[in-house]
Amino acid sequence: MRYARISVGGRAVWGRVGKHDVELLSGSPLDETDVHVIGTVPRARAQWLPPVVPSVFYAVGMNYPRHIEHAGVATPEHPEVGYRANNALTGHLSPIVKPAEVTGRFEAEPELVAVIGRTLRRATRDEARKSVFGWTIGNDVSARTWQHQDRTFWRSKNSDTFKPMGPWIETDVDALAQTTTLRVNGETRAEFPTGDMVFDPFDYIVEITKHITMHPGDVLWMGAESVCPIEPGDTVDVEIGGIGVLSNPVLLEGNQP
């Protein structure tokens, strides 16, 4: 099943995505209460929003061996997690806006995203597996000069539109058995086995919930094996088999429609 959030009359509405239409739902499938269909929208006309707005936005770094090797850093000995800001989220087909002040490397990172579906504290690995409601796709856009100038990632990874996510949540896929592909203007720039991680999502969920309660709607971005430069005028596609394609144009700040 595929669930999305779309804009209908300026209001965010959950939907169930079909081949041609999106069935609009009365509430969130993450809630324990039943939801029902209240209308439909043609899929081709859907205005996609981030498929969930998390209460906590967890993000993993340096979780693929080739990325670690390229960066010249030590392989982590246990799962460690960071955080990102919800203001950076944007949806499928919405623009990534490069700030006018950004110089140097401006890059995309294609990532698998786990969406949590139940409240968890001190989870076992089996409980961690069962806690994942579904999977979506993220693009971890980064301004590297800012990343190296600042003590934190506050603007290099958290500026508005720097975290496209979507287009939907897929609940019926073995996400770790897929392939992640990054394309720029239709040209493949990176491709790697999605599950070739140092620590998988369930390792992270177990570790996080030793200290922090996770809640339905929280997201966990799983890092990338490869990065790729992007510039205004580009269109960036991140595809993960069995989930879909997240596509976003890149614009320079001030050139938005």
Tab-separated table of C-alpha atoms in Angstrom:
chain	number	residue	atom	x	y	z
A	1	MET	CA	0.000	0.000	0.000
A	2	ARG	CA	1.159	3.521	-0.776
A	3	TYR	CA	0.151	6.456	1.410
A	4	ALA	CA	0.839	10.116	0.666
A	5	ARG	CA	-0.059	13.598	1.808
A	6	ILE	CA	-1.279	15.968	-0.861
A	7	SER	CA	-2.490	19.541	-0.882
A	8	VAL	CA	-6.223	19.888	-1.525
A	9	GLY	CA	-7.589	23.422	-1.460
A	10	GLY	CA	-4.543	24.536	0.508
A	11	ARG	CA	-5.083	21.814	3.135
A	12	ALA	CA	-2.918	18.744	3.751
A	13	VAL	CA	-4.909	15.541	3.222
A	14	TRP	CA	-3.751	11.943	3.525
A	15	GLY	CA	-4.323	9.765	0.480
A	16	ARG	CA	-3.997	6.176	-0.689
A	17	VAL	CA	-2.122	6.134	-3.985
A	18	GLY	CA	-3.396	3.992	-6.836
A	19	LYS	CA	-2.270	3.576	-10.424
A	20	HIS	CA	-4.355	6.471	-11.729
A	21	ASP	CA	-5.952	8.173	-8.718
A	22	VAL	CA	-5.267	9.154	-5.126
A	23	GLU	CA	-8.086	8.223	-2.745
A	24	LEU	CA	-8.440	10.989	-0.178
A	25	LEU	CA	-8.691	9.744	3.408
A	26	SER	CA	-10.511	11.107	6.440
A	27	GLY	CA	-7.415	10.876	8.629
A	28	SER	CA	-3.897	9.537	9.014
A	29	PRO	CA	-3.198	5.811	8.501
A	30	LEU	CA	-0.655	6.193	11.323
A	31	ASP	CA	-3.487	6.749	13.798
A	32	GLU	CA	-5.119	3.826	15.554
A	33	THR	CA	-8.582	4.990	14.512
A	34	ASP	CA	-10.121	3.761	11.260
A	35	VAL	CA	-10.035	6.064	8.253
A	36	HIS	CA	-12.325	6.108	5.254
A	37	VAL	CA	-12.299	7.446	1.700
A	38	ILE	CA	-13.743	10.950	1.303
A	39	GLY	CA	-12.943	11.606	-2.355
A	40	THR	CA	-10.419	11.127	-5.156
A	41	VAL	CA	-7.888	13.196	-7.076
A	42	PRO	CA	-6.267	12.173	-10.381
A	43	ARG	CA	-2.717	11.137	-9.603
A	44	ALA	CA	-1.371	13.291	-12.437
A	45	ARG	CA	-2.878	16.402	-10.777
A	46	ALA	CA	-1.794	15.641	-7.202
A	47	GLN	CA	0.224	18.321	-5.409
A	48	TRP	CA	2.595	16.206	-3.364
A	49	LEU	CA	3.614	17.176	0.159
A	50	PRO	CA	6.233	15.440	2.306
A	51	PRO	CA	4.474	12.136	3.103
A	52	VAL	CA	4.794	12.751	6.832
A	53	VAL	CA	5.851	15.631	9.091
A	54	PRO	CA	7.778	13.943	11.904
A	55	SER	CA	7.756	14.850	15.554
A	56	VAL	CA	11.468	13.938	15.494
A	57	PHE	CA	13.569	13.858	12.326
A	58	TYR	CA	16.444	11.402	12.861
A	59	ALA	CA	19.324	11.219	10.369
A	60	VAL	CA	22.249	8.841	9.997
A	61	GLY	CA	25.672	9.740	8.615
A	62	MET	CA	28.593	7.661	7.359
A	63	ASN	CA	26.622	4.429	7.154
A	64	TYR	CA	27.896	2.986	3.862
A	65	PRO	CA	31.419	1.504	3.565
A	66	ARG	CA	32.282	3.275	0.285
A	67	HIS	CA	31.164	6.653	1.639
A	68	ILE	CA	33.297	6.096	4.743
A	69	GLU	CA	36.282	5.102	2.599
A	70	HIS	CA	35.848	8.147	0.346
A	71	ALA	CA	35.606	10.474	3.366
A	72	GLY	CA	38.688	8.942	4.982
A	73	VAL	CA	37.056	8.521	8.393
A	74	ALA	CA	36.886	5.576	10.761
A	75	THR	CA	34.042	3.088	10.463
A	76	PRO	CA	31.620	3.678	13.359
A	77	GLU	CA	31.702	1.034	16.056
A	78	HIS	CA	28.070	1.468	17.066
A	79	PRO	CA	25.001	3.288	15.708
A	80	GLU	CA	25.016	7.044	16.277
A	81	VAL	CA	22.212	9.296	15.114
A	82	GLY	CA	21.820	12.999	14.398
A	83	TYR	CA	18.866	15.289	13.781
A	84	ARG	CA	17.476	17.464	11.013
A	85	ALA	CA	14.871	20.244	10.973
A	86	ASN	CA	11.324	19.901	9.644
A	87	ASN	CA	11.522	23.299	7.926
A	88	ALA	CA	13.953	21.708	5.442
A	89	LEU	CA	11.322	19.220	4.220
A	90	THR	CA	9.734	19.629	0.813
A	91	GLY	CA	7.716	17.288	-1.377
A	92	HIS	CA	7.994	15.447	-4.657
A	93	LEU	CA	8.237	17.815	-7.670
A	94	SER	CA	8.782	20.870	-5.431
A	95	PRO	CA	11.975	22.845	-6.047
A	96	ILE	CA	15.231	22.564	-4.163
A	97	VAL	CA	16.190	26.216	-3.734
A	98	LYS	CA	19.928	26.973	-3.653
A	99	PRO	CA	20.511	30.082	-1.477
A	100	ALA	CA	22.200	32.933	-3.316
A	101	GLU	CA	24.972	32.997	-0.687
A	102	VAL	CA	26.017	29.370	-1.234
A	103	THR	CA	29.416	28.883	-2.842
A	104	GLY	CA	31.403	25.719	-3.397
A	105	ARG	CA	30.007	22.203	-3.507
A	106	PHE	CA	26.224	21.860	-3.488
A	107	GLU	CA	25.369	18.166	-3.428
A	108	ALA	CA	22.588	15.594	-3.360
A	109	GLU	CA	22.643	12.380	-1.323
A	110	PRO	CA	20.056	9.657	-2.082
A	111	GLU	CA	18.678	8.013	1.068
A	112	LEU	CA	16.245	5.364	2.246
A	113	VAL	CA	13.858	6.660	4.922
A	114	ALA	CA	12.098	4.516	7.541
A	115	VAL	CA	8.753	5.808	8.846
A	116	ILE	CA	7.937	4.702	12.396
A	117	GLY	CA	4.426	3.415	13.001
A	118	ARG	CA	4.227	2.750	16.746
A	119	THR	CA	5.483	4.090	20.078
A	120	LEU	CA	8.742	2.422	21.126
A	121	ARG	CA	11.035	2.474	24.153
A	122	ARG	CA	13.837	-0.029	24.723
A	123	ALA	CA	12.814	-1.989	21.650
A	124	THR	CA	14.117	-5.439	20.792
A	125	ARG	CA	15.294	-6.014	17.234
A	126	ASP	CA	12.056	-7.853	16.465
A	127	GLU	CA	10.026	-4.959	17.873
A	128	ALA	CA	12.122	-2.549	15.817
A	129	ARG	CA	11.285	-4.445	12.628
A	130	LYS	CA	7.568	-4.448	13.443
A	131	SER	CA	7.650	-0.739	14.284
A	132	VAL	CA	8.389	0.391	10.721
A	133	PHE	CA	5.110	1.471	9.131
A	134	GLY	CA	6.713	1.851	5.719
A	135	TRP	CA	9.503	3.332	3.640
A	136	THR	CA	9.983	6.491	1.638
A	137	ILE	CA	12.821	8.297	-0.161
A	138	GLY	CA	14.936	11.258	0.898
A	139	ASN	CA	17.440	13.555	-0.784
A	140	ASP	CA	19.925	14.942	1.743
A	141	VAL	CA	20.941	18.186	0.012
A	142	SER	CA	24.100	19.702	1.497
A	143	ALA	CA	26.008	22.981	1.132
A	144	ARG	CA	29.556	21.815	1.869
A	145	THR	CA	31.225	25.205	2.381
A	146	TRP	CA	28.723	25.996	5.127
A	147	GLN	CA	29.192	22.493	6.514
A	148	HIS	CA	32.925	23.138	6.923
A	149	GLN	CA	32.535	26.701	8.211
A	150	ASP	CA	29.994	26.002	10.964
A	151	ARG	CA	30.332	24.011	14.163
A	152	THR	CA	26.972	22.367	13.453
A	153	PHE	CA	24.943	21.491	10.354
A	154	TRP	CA	22.372	24.173	11.156
A	155	ARG	CA	22.308	25.755	7.683
A	156	SER	CA	24.363	23.368	5.526
A	157	LYS	CA	21.761	20.617	5.835
A	158	ASN	CA	18.745	22.347	7.396
A	159	SER	CA	18.049	25.305	5.113
A	160	ASP	CA	14.563	25.487	3.620
A	161	THR	CA	13.946	22.878	0.857
A	162	PHE	CA	17.201	20.991	1.595
A	163	LYS	CA	15.354	17.775	2.499
A	164	PRO	CA	13.019	16.586	-0.263
A	165	MET	CA	11.092	13.504	0.883
A	166	GLY	CA	8.511	11.349	-0.864
A	167	PRO	CA	6.645	10.870	-3.023
A	168	TRP	CA	4.780	8.460	-0.716
A	169	ILE	CA	5.206	5.814	1.987
A	170	GLU	CA	5.359	2.255	0.652
A	171	THR	CA	4.239	-0.311	3.251
A	172	ASP	CA	4.818	-3.513	1.261
A	173	VAL	CA	8.458	-3.733	0.194
A	174	ASP	CA	11.692	-5.352	1.381
A	175	ALA	CA	13.473	-2.019	1.288
A	176	LEU	CA	16.914	-3.366	2.149
A	177	ALA	CA	16.857	-5.730	-0.847
A	178	GLN	CA	16.497	-2.890	-3.375
A	179	THR	CA	18.815	-0.661	-5.423
A	180	THR	CA	19.161	3.088	-4.926
A	181	THR	CA	19.786	5.181	-8.047
A	182	LEU	CA	20.554	8.905	-8.311
A	183	ARG	CA	20.005	10.641	-11.642
A	184	VAL	CA	20.665	14.240	-12.658
A	185	ASN	CA	18.886	15.400	-15.813
A	186	GLY	CA	18.169	11.751	-16.628
A	187	GLU	CA	21.818	10.659	-16.364
A	188	THR	CA	22.710	8.068	-13.712
A	189	ARG	CA	25.301	9.525	-11.332
A	190	ALA	CA	25.185	6.909	-8.561
A	191	GLU	CA	23.784	3.425	-8.032
A	192	PHE	CA	24.238	1.129	-5.065
A	193	PRO	CA	22.588	-1.695	-3.096
A	194	THR	CA	20.230	0.020	-0.655
A	195	GLY	CA	20.905	-2.483	2.132
A	196	ASP	CA	24.726	-2.338	1.966
A	197	MET	CA	24.881	-0.469	5.296
A	198	VAL	CA	27.215	-0.653	8.267
A	199	PHE	CA	24.173	-0.654	10.571
A	200	ASP	CA	20.648	-1.247	9.309
A	201	PRO	CA	17.526	0.697	10.361
A	202	PHE	CA	16.655	-1.809	13.069
A	203	ASP	CA	20.098	-1.456	14.677
A	204	TYR	CA	19.454	2.275	14.897
A	205	ILE	CA	15.935	1.916	16.256
A	206	VAL	CA	17.170	-0.419	18.995
A	207	GLU	CA	19.951	2.022	19.907
A	208	ILE	CA	17.776	5.145	19.805
A	209	THR	CA	15.042	3.644	21.954
A	210	LYS	CA	17.494	2.781	24.717
A	211	HIS	CA	17.406	6.498	25.497
A	212	ILE	CA	14.622	8.172	23.496
A	213	THR	CA	10.989	7.214	22.927
A	214	MET	CA	10.135	6.999	19.219
A	215	HIS	CA	6.612	7.861	18.093
A	216	PRO	CA	4.403	7.188	15.062
A	217	GLY	CA	5.414	9.494	12.239
A	218	ASP	CA	9.043	9.843	13.299
A	219	VAL	CA	11.451	9.314	10.396
A	220	LEU	CA	14.929	7.833	10.211
A	221	TRP	CA	17.062	8.757	7.185
A	222	MET	CA	19.642	6.040	6.564
A	223	GLY	CA	22.562	7.788	4.862
A	224	ALA	CA	23.953	7.385	1.340
A	225	GLU	CA	26.807	5.562	-0.352
A	226	SER	CA	27.451	8.315	-2.900
A	227	VAL	CA	27.001	12.054	-3.324
A	228	CYS	CA	26.635	14.097	-6.498
A	229	PRO	CA	27.017	17.810	-7.361
A	230	ILE	CA	23.829	19.610	-8.399
A	231	GLU	CA	23.194	23.117	-9.704
A	232	PRO	CA	20.263	25.390	-10.547
A	233	GLY	CA	18.638	24.177	-13.746
A	234	ASP	CA	19.126	20.510	-12.869
A	235	THR	CA	16.407	17.976	-12.145
A	236	VAL	CA	17.372	15.425	-9.498
A	237	ASP	CA	15.721	11.997	-9.345
A	238	VAL	CA	16.238	9.515	-6.525
A	239	GLU	CA	14.814	6.061	-7.221
A	240	ILE	CA	14.626	3.126	-4.825
A	241	GLY	CA	13.281	-0.086	-6.300
A	242	GLY	CA	9.876	-1.101	-5.014
A	243	ILE	CA	9.224	2.364	-3.559
A	244	GLY	CA	9.272	4.881	-6.391
A	245	VAL	CA	11.024	7.991	-7.682
A	246	LEU	CA	11.485	11.275	-5.817
A	247	SER	CA	12.033	14.073	-8.345
A	248	ASN	CA	12.882	17.727	-7.707
A	249	PRO	CA	14.074	20.618	-9.892
A	250	VAL	CA	16.888	22.819	-8.574
A	251	LEU	CA	16.395	26.601	-8.639
A	252	LEU	CA	18.525	29.546	-7.577
A	253	GLU	CA	17.016	31.636	-4.786
A	254	GLY	CA	15.149	34.554	-6.310
A	255	ASN	CA	14.298	32.614	-9.460
A	256	GLN	CA	11.325	30.726	-8.015
A	257	PRO	CA	8.035	31.153	-9.866
